[in-house]
Short mmCIF file of N, CA and C and ligand atoms in Angstrom, two decimals:
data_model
loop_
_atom_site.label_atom_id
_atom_site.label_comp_id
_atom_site.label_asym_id
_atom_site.label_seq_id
_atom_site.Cartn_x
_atom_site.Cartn_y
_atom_site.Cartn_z
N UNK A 10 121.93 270.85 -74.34
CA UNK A 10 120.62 270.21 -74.55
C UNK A 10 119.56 270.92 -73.72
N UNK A 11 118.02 271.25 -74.31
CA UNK A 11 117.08 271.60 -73.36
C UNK A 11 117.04 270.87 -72.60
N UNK A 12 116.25 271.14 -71.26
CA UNK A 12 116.14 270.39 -69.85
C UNK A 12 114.85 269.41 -70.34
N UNK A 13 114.85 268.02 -70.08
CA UNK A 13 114.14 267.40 -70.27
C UNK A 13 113.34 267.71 -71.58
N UNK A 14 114.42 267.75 -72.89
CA UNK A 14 113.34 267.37 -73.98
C UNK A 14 113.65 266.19 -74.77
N UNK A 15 112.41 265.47 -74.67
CA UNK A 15 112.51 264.16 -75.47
C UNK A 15 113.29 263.58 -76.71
N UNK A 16 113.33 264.77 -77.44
CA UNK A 16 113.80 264.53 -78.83
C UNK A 16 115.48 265.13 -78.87
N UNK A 17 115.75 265.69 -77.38
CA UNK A 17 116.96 266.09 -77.51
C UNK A 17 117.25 264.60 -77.05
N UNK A 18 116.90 263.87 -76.33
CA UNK A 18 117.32 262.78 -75.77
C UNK A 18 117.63 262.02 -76.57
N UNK A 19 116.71 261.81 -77.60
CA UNK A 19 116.60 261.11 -79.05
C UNK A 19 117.77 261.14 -79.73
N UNK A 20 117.94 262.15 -80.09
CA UNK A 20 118.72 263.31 -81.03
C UNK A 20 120.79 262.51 -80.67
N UNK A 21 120.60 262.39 -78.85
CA UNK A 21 121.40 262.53 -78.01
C UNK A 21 121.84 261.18 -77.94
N UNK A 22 121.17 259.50 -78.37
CA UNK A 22 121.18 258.39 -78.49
C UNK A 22 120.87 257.98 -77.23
N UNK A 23 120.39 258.86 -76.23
CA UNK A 23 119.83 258.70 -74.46
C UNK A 23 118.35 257.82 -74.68
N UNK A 24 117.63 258.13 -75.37
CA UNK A 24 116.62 257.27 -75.64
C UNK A 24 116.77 256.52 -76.99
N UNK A 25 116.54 255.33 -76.99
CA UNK A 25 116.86 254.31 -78.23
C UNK A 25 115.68 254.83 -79.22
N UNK A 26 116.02 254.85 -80.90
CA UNK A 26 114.35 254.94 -81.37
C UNK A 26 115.12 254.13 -82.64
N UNK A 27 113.73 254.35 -83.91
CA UNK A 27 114.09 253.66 -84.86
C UNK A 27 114.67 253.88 -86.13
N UNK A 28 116.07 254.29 -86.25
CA UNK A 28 116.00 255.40 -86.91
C UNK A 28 116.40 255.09 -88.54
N UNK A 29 116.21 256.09 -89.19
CA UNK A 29 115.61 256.17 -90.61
C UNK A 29 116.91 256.50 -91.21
N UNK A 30 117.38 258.09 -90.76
CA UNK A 30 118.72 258.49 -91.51
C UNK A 30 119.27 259.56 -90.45
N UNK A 31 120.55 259.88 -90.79
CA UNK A 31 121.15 260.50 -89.64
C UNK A 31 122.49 260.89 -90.48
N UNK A 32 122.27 262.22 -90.22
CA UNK A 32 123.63 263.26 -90.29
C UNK A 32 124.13 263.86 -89.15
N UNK A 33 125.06 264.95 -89.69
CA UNK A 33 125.40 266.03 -88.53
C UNK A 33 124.60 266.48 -87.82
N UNK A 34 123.61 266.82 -88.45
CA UNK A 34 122.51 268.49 -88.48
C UNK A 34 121.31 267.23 -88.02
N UNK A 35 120.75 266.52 -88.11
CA UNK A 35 119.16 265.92 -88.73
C UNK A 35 119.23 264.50 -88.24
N UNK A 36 118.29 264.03 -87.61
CA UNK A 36 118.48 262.67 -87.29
C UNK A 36 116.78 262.62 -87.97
N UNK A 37 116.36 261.23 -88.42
CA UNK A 37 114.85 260.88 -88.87
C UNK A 37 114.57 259.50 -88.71
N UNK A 38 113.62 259.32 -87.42
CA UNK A 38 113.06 258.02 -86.72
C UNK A 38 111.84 257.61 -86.82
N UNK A 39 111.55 256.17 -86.62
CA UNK A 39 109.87 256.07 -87.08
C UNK A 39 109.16 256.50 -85.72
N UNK A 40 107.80 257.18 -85.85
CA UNK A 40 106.97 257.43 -85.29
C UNK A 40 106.63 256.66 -84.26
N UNK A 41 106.09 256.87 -83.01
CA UNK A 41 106.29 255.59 -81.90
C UNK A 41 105.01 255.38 -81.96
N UNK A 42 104.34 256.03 -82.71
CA UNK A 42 102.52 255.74 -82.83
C UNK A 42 102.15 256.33 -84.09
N UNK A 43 102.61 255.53 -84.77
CA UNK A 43 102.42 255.78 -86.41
C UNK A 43 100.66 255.58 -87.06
N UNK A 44 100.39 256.74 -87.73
CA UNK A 44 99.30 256.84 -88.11
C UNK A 44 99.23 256.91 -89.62
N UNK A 45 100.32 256.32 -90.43
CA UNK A 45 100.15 255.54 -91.83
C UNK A 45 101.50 254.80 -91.89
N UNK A 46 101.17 253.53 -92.55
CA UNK A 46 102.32 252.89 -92.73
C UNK A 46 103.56 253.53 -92.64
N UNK A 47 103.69 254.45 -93.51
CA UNK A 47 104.80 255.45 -93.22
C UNK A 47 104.76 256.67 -92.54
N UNK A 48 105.39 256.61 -91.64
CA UNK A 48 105.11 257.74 -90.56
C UNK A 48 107.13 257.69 -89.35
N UNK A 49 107.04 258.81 -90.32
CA UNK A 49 108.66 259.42 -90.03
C UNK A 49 109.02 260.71 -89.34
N UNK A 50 110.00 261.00 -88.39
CA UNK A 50 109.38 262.17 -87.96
C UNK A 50 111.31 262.71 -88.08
N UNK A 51 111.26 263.89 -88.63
CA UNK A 51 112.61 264.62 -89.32
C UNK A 51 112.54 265.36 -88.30
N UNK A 52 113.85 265.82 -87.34
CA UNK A 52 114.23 266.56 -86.65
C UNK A 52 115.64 266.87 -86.38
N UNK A 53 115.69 268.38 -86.56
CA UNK A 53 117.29 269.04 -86.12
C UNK A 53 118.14 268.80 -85.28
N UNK A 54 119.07 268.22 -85.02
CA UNK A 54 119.60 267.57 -83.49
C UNK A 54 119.72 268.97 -82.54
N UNK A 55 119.73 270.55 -83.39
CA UNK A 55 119.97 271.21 -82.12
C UNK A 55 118.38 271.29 -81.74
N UNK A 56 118.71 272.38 -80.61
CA UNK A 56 116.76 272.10 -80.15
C UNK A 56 116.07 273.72 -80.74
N UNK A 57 114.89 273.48 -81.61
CA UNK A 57 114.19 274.59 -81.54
C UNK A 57 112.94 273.91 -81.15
N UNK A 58 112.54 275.07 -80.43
CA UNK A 58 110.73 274.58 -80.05
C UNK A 58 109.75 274.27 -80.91
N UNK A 59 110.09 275.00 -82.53
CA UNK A 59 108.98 274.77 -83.17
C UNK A 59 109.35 275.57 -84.51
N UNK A 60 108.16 275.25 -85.56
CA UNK A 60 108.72 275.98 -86.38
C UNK A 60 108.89 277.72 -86.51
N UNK A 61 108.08 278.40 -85.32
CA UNK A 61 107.73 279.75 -84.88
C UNK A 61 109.18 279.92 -84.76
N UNK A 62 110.26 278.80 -84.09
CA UNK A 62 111.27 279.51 -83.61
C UNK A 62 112.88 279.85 -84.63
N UNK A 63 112.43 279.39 -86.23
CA UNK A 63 113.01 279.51 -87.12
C UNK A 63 113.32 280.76 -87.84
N UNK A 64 114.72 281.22 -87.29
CA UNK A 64 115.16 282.27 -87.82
C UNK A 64 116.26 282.50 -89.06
N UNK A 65 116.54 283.41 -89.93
CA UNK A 65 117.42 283.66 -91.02
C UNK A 65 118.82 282.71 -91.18
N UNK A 66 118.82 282.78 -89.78
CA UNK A 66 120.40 281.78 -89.58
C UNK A 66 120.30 280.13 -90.07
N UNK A 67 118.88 279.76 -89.64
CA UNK A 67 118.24 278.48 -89.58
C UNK A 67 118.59 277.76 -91.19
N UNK A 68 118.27 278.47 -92.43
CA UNK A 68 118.05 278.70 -93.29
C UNK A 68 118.64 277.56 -93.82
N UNK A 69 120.22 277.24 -93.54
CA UNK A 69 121.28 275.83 -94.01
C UNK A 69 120.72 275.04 -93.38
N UNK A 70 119.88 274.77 -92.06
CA UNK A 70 119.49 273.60 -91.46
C UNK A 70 118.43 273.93 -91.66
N UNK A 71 117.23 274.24 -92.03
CA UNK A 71 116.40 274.13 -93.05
C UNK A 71 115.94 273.40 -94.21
N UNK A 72 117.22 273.73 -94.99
CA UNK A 72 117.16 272.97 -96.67
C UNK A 72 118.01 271.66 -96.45
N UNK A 73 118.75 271.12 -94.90
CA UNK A 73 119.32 269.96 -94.66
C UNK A 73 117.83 269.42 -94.24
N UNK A 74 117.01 269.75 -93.46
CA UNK A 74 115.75 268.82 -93.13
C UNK A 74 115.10 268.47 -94.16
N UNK A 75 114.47 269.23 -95.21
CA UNK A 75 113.92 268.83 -96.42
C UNK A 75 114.64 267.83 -97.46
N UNK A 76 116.33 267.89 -97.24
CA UNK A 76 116.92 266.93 -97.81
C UNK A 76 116.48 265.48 -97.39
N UNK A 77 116.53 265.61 -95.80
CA UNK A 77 116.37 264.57 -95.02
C UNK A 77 115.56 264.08 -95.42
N UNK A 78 114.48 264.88 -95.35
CA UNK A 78 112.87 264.29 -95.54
C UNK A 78 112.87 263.70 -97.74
N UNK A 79 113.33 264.24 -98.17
CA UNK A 79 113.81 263.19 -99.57
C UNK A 79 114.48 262.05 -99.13
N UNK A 80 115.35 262.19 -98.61
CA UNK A 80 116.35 260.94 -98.31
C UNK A 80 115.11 259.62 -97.53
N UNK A 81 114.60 260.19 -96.74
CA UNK A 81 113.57 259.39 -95.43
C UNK A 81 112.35 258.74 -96.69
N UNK A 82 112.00 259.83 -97.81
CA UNK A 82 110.86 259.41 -99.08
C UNK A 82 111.48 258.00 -99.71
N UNK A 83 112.39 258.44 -100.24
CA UNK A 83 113.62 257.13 -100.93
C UNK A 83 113.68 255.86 -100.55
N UNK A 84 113.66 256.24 -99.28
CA UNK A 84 114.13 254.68 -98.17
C UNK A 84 113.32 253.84 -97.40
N UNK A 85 112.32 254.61 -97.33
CA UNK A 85 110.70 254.09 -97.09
C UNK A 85 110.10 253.67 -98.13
N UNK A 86 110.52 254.02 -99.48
CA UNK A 86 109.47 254.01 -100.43
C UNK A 86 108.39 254.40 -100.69
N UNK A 87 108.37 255.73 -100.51
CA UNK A 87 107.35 256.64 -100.86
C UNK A 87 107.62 257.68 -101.68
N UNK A 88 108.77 257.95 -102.36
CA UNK A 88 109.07 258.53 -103.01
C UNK A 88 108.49 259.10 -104.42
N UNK A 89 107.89 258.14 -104.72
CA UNK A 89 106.51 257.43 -105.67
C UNK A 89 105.57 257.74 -105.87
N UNK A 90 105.22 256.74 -104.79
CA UNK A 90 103.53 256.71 -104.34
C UNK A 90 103.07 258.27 -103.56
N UNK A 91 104.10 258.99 -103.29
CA UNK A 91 103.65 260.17 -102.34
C UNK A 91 103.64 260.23 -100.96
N UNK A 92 103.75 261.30 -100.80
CA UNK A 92 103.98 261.56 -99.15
C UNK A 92 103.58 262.90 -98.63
N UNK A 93 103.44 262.73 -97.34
CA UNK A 93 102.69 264.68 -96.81
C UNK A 93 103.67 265.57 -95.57
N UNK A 94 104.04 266.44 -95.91
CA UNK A 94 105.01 267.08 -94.81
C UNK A 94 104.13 267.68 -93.70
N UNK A 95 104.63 267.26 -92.29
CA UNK A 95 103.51 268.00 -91.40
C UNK A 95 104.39 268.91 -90.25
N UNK A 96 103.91 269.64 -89.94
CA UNK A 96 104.44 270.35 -88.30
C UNK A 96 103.93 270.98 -87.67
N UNK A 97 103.70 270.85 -86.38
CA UNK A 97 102.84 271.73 -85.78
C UNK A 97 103.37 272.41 -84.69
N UNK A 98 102.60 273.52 -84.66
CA UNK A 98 103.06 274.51 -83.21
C UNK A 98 102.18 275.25 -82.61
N UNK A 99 101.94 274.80 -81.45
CA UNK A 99 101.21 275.61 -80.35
C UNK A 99 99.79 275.12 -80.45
N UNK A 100 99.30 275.23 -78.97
CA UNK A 100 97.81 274.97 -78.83
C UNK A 100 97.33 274.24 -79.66
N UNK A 101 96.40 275.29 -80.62
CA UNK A 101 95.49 274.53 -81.35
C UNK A 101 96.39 273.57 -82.29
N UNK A 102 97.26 273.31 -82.69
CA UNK A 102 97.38 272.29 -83.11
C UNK A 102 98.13 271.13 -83.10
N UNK A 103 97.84 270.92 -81.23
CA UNK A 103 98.08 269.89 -80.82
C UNK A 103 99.61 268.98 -80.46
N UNK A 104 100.23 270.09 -81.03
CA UNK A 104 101.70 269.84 -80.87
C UNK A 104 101.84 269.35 -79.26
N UNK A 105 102.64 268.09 -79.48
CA UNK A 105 103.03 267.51 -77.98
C UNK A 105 104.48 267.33 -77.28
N UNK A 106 105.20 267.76 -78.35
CA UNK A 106 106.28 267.87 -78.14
C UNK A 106 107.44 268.60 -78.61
N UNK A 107 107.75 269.00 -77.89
CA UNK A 107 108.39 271.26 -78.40
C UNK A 107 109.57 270.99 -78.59
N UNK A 108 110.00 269.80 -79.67
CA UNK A 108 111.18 270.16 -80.34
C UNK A 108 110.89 270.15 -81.51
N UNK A 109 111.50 270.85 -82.40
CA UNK A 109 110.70 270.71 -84.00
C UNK A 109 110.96 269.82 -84.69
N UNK A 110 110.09 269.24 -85.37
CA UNK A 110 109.91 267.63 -85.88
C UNK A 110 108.85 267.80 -86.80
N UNK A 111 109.43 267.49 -88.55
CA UNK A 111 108.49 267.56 -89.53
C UNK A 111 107.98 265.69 -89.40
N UNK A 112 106.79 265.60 -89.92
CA UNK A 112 106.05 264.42 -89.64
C UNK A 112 106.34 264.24 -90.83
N UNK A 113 106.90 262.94 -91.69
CA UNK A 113 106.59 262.41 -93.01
C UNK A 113 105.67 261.01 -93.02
N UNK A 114 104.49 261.42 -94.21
CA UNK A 114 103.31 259.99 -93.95
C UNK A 114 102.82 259.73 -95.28
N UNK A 115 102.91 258.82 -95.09
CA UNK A 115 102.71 258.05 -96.53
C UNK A 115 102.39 256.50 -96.55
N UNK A 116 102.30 255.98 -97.75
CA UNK A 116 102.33 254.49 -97.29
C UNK A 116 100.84 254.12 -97.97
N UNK A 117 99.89 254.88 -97.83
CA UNK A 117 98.12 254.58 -98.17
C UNK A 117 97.74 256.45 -98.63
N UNK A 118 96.35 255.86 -99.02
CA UNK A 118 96.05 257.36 -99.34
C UNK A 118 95.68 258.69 -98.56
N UNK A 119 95.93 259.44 -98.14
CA UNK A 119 95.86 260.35 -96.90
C UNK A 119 94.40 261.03 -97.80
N UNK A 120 93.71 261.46 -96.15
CA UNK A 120 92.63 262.24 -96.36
C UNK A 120 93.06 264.13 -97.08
N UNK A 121 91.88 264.53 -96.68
CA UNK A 121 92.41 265.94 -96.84
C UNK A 121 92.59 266.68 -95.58
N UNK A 122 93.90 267.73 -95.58
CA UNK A 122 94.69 268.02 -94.45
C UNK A 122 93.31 268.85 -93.76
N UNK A 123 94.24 268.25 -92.37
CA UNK A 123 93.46 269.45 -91.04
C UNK A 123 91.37 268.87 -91.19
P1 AMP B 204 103.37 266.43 -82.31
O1 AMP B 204 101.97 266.17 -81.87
O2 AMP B 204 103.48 267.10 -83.64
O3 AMP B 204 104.19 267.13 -81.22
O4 AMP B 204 104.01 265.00 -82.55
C1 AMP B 204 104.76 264.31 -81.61
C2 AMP B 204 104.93 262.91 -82.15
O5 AMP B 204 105.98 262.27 -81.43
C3 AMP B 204 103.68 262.03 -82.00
O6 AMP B 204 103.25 261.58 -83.29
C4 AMP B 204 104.16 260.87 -81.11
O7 AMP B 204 103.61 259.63 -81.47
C5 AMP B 204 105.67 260.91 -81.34
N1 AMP B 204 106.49 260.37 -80.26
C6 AMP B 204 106.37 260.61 -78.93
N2 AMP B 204 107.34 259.96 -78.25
C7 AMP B 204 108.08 259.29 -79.18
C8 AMP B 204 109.24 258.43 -79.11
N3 AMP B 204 109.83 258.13 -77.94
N4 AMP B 204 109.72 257.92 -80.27
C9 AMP B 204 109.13 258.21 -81.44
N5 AMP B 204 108.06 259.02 -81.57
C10 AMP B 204 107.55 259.55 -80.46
ZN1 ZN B 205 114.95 269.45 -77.79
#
């Protein structure tokens, strides 16, 4: 596990959260400060910092997160009505926490991105 990262903790069942769906590879919990009804956040149980740090190998745990994030659409019920994939890395955009974690949000009508 990285040294003090949150989502490894998560990941790790060290910090309790709320969680959505969970495999081998992928755990997906609700947002602890959700900014639309649906607000899910998909992450790899191993640790990458971000999506910068996604290499060729990544590729099977890759197309397992996007599964996730269908599976997380399904079960929320947004599958439907729609939903927006988010991730961020570095500085400008505000990323607060350097394990990689796609945001799923849905629930009402989202503005336009960024
Ligand atoms: P980002 O800005 O992309 O790094 O997003 C980090 C997200 O993690 C934010 O939306 C936070 O609300 C969320 N977050 C922080 N701590 C927790 C936690 N303990 N459980 C669930 N979500 C969290
Ligand atoms: Zn981590």
């Amino acid at each position: 596990m990285a040294h003090d990262c949150l989502f490894c903790k998560i990941a790790a069942g060290e910090i309790p959260s709320s969680k959505v769906y969970e495999d081998e590879d992928v755990l997906a919990f609700r947002d602890i400060n959700p900014v639309a009804p649906v607000h899910v956040l998909v992450i790899p149980k191993q640790h990458l910092g971000s999506v910068a740090d996604l290499r060729p190998e990544h590729t099977e745990l890759l197309a397992k997160l996007f599964a996730a994030v269908q599976r997380v659409a399904a079960e929320t019920g947004v599958a439907e009505t729609g939903y927006r994939v988010v991730t961020n890395h570095g500085k400008d955009s505000g990323q607060q926490v350097l394990h990689l974690h796609l945001h799923v949000l849905g629930g009402r009508t989202l503005g336009p991105v960024a």
